[in-house]
PDB file of C-alpha atoms in Angstrom:
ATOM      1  CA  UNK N   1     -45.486 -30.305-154.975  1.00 68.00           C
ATOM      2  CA  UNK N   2     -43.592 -32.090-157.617  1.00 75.00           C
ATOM      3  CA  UNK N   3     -44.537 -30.086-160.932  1.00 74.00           C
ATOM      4  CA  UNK N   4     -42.236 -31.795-163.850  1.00 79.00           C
ATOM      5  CA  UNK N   5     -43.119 -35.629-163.407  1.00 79.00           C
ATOM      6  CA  UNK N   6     -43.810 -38.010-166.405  1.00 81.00           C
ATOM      7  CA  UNK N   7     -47.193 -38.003-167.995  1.00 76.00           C
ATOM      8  CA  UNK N   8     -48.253 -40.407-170.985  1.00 85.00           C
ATOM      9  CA  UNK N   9     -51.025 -39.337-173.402  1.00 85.00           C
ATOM     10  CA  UNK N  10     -52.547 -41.316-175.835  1.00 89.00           C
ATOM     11  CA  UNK N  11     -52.344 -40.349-179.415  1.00 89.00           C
ATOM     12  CA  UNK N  12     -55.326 -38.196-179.590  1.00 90.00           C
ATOM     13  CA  UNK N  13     -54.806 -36.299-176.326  1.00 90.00           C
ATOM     14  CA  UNK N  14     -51.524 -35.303-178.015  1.00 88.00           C
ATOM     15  CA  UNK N  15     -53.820 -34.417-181.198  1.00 90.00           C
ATOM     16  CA  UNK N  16     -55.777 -31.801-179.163  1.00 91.00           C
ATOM     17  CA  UNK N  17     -52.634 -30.548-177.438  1.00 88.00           C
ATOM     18  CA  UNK N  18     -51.808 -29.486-181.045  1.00 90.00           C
ATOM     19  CA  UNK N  19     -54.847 -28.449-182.320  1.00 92.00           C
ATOM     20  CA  UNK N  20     -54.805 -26.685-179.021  1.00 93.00           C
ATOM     21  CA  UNK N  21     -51.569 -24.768-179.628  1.00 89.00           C
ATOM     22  CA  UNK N  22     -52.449 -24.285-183.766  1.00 89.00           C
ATOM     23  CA  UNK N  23     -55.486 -22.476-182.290  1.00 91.00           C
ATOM     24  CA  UNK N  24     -53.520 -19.788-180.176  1.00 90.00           C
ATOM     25  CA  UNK N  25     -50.813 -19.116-182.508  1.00 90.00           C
ATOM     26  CA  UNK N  26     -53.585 -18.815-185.081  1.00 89.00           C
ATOM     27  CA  UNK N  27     -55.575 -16.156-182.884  1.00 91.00           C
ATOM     28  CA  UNK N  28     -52.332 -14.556-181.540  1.00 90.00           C
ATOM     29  CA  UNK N  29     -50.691 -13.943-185.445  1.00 87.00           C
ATOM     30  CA  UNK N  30     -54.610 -12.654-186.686  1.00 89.00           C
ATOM     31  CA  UNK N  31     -54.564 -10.115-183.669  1.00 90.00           C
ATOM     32  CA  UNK N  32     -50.949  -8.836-183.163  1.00 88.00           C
ATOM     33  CA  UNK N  33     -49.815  -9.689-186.596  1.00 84.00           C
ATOM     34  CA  UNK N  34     -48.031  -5.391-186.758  1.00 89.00           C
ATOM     35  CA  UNK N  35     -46.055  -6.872-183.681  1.00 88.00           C
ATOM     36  CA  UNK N  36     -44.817 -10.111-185.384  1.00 86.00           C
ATOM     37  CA  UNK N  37     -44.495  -8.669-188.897  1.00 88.00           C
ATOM     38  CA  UNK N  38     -41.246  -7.275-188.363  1.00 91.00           C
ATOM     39  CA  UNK N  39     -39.703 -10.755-186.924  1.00 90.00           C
ATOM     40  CA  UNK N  40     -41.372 -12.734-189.378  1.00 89.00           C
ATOM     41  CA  UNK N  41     -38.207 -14.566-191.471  1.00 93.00           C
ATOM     42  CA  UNK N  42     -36.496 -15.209-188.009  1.00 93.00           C
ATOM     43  CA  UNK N  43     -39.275 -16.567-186.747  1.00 90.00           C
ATOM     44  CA  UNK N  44     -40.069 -19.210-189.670  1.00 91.00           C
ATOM     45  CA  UNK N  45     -35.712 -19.788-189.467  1.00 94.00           C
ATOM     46  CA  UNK N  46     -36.218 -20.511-185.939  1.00 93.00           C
ATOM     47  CA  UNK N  47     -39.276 -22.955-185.972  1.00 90.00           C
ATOM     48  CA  UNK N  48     -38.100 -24.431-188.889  1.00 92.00           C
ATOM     49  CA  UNK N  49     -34.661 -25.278-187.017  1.00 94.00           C
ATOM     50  CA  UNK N  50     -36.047 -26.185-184.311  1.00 92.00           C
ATOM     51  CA  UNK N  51     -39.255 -28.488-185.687  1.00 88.00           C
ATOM     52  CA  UNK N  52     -36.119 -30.586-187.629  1.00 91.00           C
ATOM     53  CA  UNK N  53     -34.070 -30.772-184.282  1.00 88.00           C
ATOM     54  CA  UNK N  54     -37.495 -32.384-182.839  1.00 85.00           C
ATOM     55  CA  UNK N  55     -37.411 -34.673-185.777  1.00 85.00           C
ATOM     56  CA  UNK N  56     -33.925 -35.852-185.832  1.00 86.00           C
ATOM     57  CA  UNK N  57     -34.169 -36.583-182.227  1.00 84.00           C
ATOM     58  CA  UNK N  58     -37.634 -38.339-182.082  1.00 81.00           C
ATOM     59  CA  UNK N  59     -36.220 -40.425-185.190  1.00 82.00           C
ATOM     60  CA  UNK N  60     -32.942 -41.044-183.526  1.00 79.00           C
ATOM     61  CA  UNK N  61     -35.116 -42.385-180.401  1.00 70.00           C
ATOM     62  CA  UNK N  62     -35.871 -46.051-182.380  1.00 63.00           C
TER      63      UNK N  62
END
């Protein structure tokens, strides 16, 4: 059982996967935001660091 092989989605099976993932995070920060509160500048750092590594690279891919 092979289970990291290539897939290709179109453009709006990528939209759900986000709208997907939006929807959790949303639901997970509204129920356990006491948990998260604490963590909350390192945690905008880190996805801000990492959303503009995601950038550079899918930019750097033309």
């Amino acid at each position: 059982m092979k289970i990291f092989r290539n897939y290709t989605y179109s453009w709006w099976q990528i939209g759900l996967l986000k709208l997907a993932l939006l929807s959790i995070g949303i639901a997970i920060g509204a129920r356990w935001y006491e948990v998260f509160l604490p963590y909350f500048i390192a945690l905008v750092v880190f996805g801000l660091v990492f959303g503009f590594c995601l950038l550079f690279v899918s930019l750097g891919q033309r």
